[in-house]
XYZ file of C-alpha atoms in Angstrom:
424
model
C 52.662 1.394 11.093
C 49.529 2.525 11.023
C 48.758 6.750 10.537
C 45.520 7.506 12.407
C 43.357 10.908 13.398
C 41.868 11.137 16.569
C 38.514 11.774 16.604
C 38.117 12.007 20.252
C 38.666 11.341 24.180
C 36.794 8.503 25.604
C 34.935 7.776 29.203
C 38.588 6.541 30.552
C 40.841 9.354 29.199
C 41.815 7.400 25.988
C 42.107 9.010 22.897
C 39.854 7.158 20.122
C 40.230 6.753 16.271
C 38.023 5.047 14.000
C 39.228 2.796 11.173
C 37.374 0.847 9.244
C 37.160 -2.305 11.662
C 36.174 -0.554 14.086
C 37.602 1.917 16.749
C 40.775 2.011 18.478
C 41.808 3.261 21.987
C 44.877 5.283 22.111
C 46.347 6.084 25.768
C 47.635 9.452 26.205
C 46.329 10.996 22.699
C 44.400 14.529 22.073
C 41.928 14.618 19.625
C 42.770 16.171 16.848
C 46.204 14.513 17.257
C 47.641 12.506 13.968
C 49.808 9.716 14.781
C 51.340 6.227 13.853
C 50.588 3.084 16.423
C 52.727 0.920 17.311
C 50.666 -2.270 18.105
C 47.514 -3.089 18.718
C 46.306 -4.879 21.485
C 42.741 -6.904 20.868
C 41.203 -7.422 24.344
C 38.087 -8.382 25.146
C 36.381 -5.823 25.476
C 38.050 -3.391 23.455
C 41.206 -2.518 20.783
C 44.157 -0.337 22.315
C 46.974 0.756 20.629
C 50.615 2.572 21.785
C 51.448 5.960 19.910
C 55.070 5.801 18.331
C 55.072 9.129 16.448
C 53.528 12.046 17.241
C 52.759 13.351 13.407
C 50.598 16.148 14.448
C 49.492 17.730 17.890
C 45.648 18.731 18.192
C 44.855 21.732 19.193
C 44.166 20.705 23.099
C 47.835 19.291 23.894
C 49.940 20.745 26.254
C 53.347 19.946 27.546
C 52.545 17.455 30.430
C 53.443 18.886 34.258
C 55.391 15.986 35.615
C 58.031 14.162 34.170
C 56.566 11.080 35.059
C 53.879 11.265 33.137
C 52.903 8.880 30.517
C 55.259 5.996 32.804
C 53.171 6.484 36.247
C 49.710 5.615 36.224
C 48.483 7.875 38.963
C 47.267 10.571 36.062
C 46.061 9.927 33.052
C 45.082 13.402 30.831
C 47.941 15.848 32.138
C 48.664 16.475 28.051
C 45.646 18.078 27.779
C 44.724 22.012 28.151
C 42.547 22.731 31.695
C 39.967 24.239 29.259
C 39.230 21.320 27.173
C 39.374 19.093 30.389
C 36.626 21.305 31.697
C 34.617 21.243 28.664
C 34.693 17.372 28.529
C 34.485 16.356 32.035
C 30.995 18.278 31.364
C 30.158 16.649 28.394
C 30.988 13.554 30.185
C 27.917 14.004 33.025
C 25.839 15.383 29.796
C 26.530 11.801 27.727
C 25.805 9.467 31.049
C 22.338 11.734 31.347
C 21.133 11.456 27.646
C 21.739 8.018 27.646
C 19.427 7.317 30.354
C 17.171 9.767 27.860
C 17.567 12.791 30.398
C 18.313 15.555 27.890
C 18.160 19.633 28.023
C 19.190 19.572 32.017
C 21.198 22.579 33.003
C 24.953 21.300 33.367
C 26.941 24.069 34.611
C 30.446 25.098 33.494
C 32.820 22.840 35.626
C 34.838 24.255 38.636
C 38.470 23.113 39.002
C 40.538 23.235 41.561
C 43.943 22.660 39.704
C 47.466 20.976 40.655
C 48.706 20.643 43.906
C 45.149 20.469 45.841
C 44.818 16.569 46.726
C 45.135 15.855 50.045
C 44.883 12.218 49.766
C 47.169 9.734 48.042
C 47.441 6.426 47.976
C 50.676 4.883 47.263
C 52.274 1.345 46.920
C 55.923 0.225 47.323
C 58.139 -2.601 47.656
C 61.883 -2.886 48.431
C 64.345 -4.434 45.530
C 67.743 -4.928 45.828
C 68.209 -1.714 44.477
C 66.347 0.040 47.214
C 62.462 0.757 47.869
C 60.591 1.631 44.651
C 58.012 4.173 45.979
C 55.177 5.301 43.826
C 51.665 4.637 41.451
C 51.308 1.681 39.733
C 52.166 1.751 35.966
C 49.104 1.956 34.164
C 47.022 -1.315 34.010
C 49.819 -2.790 35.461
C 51.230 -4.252 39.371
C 54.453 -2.477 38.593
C 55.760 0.662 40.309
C 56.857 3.672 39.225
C 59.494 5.562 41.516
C 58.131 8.898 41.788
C 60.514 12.294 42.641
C 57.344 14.314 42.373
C 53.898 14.643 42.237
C 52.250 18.209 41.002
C 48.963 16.796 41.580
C 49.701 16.405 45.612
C 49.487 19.208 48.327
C 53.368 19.836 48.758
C 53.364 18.799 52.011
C 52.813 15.228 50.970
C 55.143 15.431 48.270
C 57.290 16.759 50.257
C 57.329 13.338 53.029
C 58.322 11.429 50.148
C 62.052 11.062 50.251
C 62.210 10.346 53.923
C 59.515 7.765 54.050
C 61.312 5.864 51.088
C 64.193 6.104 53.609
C 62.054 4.717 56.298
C 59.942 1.700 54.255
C 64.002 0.541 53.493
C 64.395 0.311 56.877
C 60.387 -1.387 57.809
C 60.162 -3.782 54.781
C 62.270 -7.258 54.391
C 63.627 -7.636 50.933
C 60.810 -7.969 48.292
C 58.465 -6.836 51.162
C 55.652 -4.590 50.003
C 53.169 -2.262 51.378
C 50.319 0.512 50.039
C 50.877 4.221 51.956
C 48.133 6.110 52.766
C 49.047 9.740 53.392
C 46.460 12.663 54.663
C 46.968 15.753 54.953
C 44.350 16.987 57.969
C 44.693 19.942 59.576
C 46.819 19.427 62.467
C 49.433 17.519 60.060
C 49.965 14.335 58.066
C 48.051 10.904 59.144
C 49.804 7.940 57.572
C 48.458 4.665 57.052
C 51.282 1.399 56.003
C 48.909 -1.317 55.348
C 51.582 -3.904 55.224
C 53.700 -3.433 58.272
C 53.730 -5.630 61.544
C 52.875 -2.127 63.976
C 53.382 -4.700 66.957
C 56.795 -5.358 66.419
C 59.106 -3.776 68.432
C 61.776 -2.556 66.320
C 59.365 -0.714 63.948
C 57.718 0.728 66.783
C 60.869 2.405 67.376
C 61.762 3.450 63.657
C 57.731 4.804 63.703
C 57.888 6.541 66.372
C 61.163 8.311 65.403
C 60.152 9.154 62.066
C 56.682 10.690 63.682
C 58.690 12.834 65.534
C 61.378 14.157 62.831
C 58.766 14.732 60.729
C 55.906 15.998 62.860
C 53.081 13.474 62.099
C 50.098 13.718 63.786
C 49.475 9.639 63.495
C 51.191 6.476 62.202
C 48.848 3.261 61.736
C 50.145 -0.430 60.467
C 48.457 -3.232 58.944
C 44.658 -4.519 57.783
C 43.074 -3.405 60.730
C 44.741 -0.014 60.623
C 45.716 0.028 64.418
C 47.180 3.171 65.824
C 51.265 2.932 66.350
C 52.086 6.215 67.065
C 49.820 8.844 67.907
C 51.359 11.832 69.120
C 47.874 13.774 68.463
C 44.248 12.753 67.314
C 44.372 13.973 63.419
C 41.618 16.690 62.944
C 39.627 17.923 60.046
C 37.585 21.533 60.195
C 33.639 20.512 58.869
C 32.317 24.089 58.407
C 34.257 24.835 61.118
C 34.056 21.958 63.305
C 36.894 20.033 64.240
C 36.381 16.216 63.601
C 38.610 13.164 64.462
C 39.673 11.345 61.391
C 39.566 7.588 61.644
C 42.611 5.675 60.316
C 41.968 5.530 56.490
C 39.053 7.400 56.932
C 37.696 8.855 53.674
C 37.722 12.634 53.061
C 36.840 14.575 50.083
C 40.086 14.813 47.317
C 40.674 18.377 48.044
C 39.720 21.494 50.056
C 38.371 23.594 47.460
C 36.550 20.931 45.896
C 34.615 19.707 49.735
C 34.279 23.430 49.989
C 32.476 24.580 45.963
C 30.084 21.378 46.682
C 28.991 22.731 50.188
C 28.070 25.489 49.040
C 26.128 24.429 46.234
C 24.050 21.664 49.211
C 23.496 24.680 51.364
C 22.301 26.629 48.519
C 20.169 23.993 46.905
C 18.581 23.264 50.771
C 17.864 26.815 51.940
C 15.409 27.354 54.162
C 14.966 23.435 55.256
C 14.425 23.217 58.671
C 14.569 19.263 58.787
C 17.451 17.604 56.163
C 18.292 13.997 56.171
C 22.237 13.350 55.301
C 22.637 9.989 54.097
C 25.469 8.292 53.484
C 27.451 11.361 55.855
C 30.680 10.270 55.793
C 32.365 12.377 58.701
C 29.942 15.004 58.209
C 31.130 17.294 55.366
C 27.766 18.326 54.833
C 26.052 17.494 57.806
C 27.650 19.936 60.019
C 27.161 22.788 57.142
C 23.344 22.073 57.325
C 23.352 22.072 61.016
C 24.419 25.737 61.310
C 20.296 26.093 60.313
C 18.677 22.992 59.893
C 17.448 20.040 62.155
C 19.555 17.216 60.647
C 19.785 13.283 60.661
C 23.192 11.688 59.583
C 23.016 8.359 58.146
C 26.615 6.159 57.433
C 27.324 2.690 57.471
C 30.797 3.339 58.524
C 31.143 2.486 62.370
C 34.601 4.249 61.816
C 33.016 7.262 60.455
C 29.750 7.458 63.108
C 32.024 7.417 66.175
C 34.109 10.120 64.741
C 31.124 12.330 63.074
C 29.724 11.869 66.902
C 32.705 12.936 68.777
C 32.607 16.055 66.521
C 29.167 17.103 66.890
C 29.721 16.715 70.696
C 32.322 19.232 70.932
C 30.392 21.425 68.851
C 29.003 24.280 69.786
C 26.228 26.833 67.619
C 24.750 23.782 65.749
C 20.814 22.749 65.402
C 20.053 18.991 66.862
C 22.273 16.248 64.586
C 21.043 12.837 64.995
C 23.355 10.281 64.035
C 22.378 6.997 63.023
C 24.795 3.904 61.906
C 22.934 2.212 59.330
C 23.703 0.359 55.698
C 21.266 2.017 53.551
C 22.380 0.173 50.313
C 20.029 -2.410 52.299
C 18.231 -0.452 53.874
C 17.388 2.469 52.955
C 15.434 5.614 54.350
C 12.068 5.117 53.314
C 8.343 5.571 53.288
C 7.465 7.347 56.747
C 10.814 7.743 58.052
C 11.597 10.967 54.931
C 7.877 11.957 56.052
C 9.716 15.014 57.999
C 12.057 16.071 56.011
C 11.776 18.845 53.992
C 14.786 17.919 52.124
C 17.665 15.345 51.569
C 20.883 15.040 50.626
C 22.777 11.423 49.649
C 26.509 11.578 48.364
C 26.840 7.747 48.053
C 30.136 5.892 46.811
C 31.151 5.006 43.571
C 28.047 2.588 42.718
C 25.533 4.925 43.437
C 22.598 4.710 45.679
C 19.318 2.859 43.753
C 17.211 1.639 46.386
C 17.638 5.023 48.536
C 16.909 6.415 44.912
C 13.871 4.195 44.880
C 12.831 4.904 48.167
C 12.619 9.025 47.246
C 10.999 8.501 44.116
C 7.963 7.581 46.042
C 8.204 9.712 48.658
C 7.202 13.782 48.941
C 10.586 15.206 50.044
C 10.321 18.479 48.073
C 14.380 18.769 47.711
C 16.461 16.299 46.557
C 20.450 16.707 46.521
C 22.519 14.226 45.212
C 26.397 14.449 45.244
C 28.478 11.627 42.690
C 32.003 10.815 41.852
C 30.398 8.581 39.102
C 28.640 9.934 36.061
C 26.763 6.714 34.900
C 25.424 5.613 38.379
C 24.951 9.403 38.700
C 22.551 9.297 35.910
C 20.811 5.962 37.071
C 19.914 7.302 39.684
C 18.786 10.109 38.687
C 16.333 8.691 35.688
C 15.106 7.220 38.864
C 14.017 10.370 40.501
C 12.668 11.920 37.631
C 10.574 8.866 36.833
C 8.936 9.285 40.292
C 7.994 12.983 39.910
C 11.069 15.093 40.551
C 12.589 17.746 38.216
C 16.391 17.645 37.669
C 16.835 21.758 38.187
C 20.700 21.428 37.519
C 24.041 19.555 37.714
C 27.372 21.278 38.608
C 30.206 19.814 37.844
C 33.748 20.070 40.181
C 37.131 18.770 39.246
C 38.831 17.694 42.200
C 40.684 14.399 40.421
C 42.958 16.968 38.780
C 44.326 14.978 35.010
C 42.221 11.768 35.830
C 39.157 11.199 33.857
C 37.181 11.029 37.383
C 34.672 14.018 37.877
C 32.417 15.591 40.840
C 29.112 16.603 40.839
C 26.200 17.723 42.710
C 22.814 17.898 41.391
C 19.262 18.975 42.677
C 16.521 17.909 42.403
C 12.857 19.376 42.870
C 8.842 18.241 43.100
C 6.025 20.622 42.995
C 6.191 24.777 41.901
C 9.321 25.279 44.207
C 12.719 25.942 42.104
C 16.041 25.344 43.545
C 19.228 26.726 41.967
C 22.443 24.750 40.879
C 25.519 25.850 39.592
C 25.251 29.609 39.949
């Protein structure tokens, strides 16, 4: 077997050691960690390799939180300290920057929100003849892991757990499978089974009882996530406004992590009196820049405009929102239509947002905000901007995806002799 040091933690959470053939990816190392592999696994795009002995621990290990981990592969870096997690979720937004040759911005020390603060989790399971195997898939793999926890959940979803394995025995025909979508909103838990005939008459019945003994707000079934049981409209508090959630409707991970990048939008925006919102979601910013702005919501989510709509209608103390339903990954907002705004904000998904990037690099919005769950479309983006005239005043980053290698940010950015503040 082969003895290797760690040298470090890569983009995905692996640990990474360097022999003479090149490197090798190590799932669930620290650096500074020595140990022996086990086998190594050429794929095509890169060289992994198992740990069978522990030799010795680096400094950042920790004793893992779950006992799951290392088997389920719904976390990936709970061995490691909180501090060192901070320190290289930074230096993850700093890499993504520098290689798009964006260097000396101000990255800000990263804000966690720790275990037990998701409010979203998606889960598959299947029924065996051993019972219903409820759980994250194994990592890289189709196979479930049974889970009897779940630190990184609000307890109130790991708490469901146990009875809803009871209930999928019950809903799913042997070898049947389904993914659960649990959320906590404020008025209790919306669950989605994506699998599960909802027109059916006998699992109307089983729904509807298991909505009741456990006080769900909704039950949905199947593709089109139709509402089963619906014994009241699921809400979510926007900066104090109370918002219908659609039936798999997206939310941010966690309260405190919606709540630290508000603040930082509002912050980086004061004083706008006109703010375009694009791609709005529900309105998690929206409605915070309403309280003293003139705003315009953009989303290409029907789902999402009807509900963002039937919140700002029951609003009260809010400047005008205008909401439009509109796909700005092909069309974007551009030349005169950002002529009145004194500032926008985009918080695009995963891919990032280049032609709406585009489109504001040759425009004269003064403020920029940009919000990011991905680092290297992040940066993109953002060499984008800056090629166009804009400053990059500052990045903050927030860890809401608690042991994953994912990261949050929100970044501003600035044209002319105005300054706007990030991360303080």
């Amino acid at each position: 077997m082969t003895e290797v040091d760690i040298v470090r933690i890569g983009a995905q959470g692996d640990g990474i050691a360097e022999l003479a053939d090149g490197p090798v990816y190590v799932p669930y190392a620290a650096p500074g960690d020595r140990v022996r592999l086990a086998r190594a696994d050429d794929g095509r795009k890169r060289r992994t390799a198992e740990i069978a002995e522990l030799v010795t621990a680096g400094p950042a290990r920790i004793e893992p939180a779950c006992r799951h981990f290392g088997t389920c592969g719904g976390c990936a870096l709970q061995h490691l300290s909180a501090a060192y997690l901070a320190t290289w979720k930074r230096q993850r937004i700093l890499d993504a920057l520098s290689g798009r040759g964006l260097v000396d911005v101000p990255v800000a020390e990263t804000i966690g929100v720790g275990s037990g603060s998701r409010r979203r989790l998606r889960l598959a399971a299947r029924r065996t003849q051993a019972g219903v195997i409820l759980g994250f898939n194994a990592r890289q793999s189709h196979q479930i892991v049974d889970i009897a926890e779940c630190p990184v959940a609000e307890p109130a979803l790991a708490a469901l757990l146990p009875a809803l394995r009871t209930l999928l025995a019950a809903l799913l025909p042997k070898g049947g499978k389904t993914d659960v979508q649990l959320t906590l909103c404020d008025n209790g838990i919306d669950l989605w089974l994506t699998e599960i005939d909802g027109d059916a008459m006998a699992a109307q019945r089983q729904l509807a009882t298991f909505a009741e003994a456990q006080d769900l707000a909704r039950i949905s079934a199947g593709g089109e996530r139709l509402p089963v049981i619906e014994r009241r409209r699921p809400l979510v508090q926007l900066s104090g406004i109370a918002v219908p959630l659609p039936p798999g409707g997206f939310l941010q991970a966690s309260r405190a992590g919606e709540q630290a990048l508000v603040g930082q939008v509002l912050a980086a925006t004061a004083g706008a009196r006109r703010v375009a919102d694009l791609y709005a979601g529900l309105g998690t910013f929206s409605f915070a820049l309403a309280r003293n702005a003139r705003v315009h919501a953009v989303e290409g989510d029907a789902a999402a405009v009807a509900s963002m709509t039937a919140g700002r209608n029951g609003a009260s103390g809010l400047k005008q929102i205008q909401i439009e339903h509109r796909d700005l990954g092909r069309r974007p907002l551009a030349g005169r239509e950002l002529k009145p705004y004194d500032a926008v904000v985009f918080d695009p998904p995963r891919t990032g947002a280049r032609e709406q990037a585009e489109a504001l690099a040759a425009s004269a919005v003064e403020t920029v905000v940009a919000v990011s769950c991905e680092p290297a479309s992040f940066a993109r983006d953002a060499r984008i901007l800056v090629d166009g005239g804009y400053r990059l005043e500052g990045v903050l980053p927030v860890d809401q995806f608690t042991w994953s290698a994912h990261v949050e940010l929100v970044a501003c950015f600035a044209r002319g002799g105005g300054r706007r503040q990030i991360g303080s």
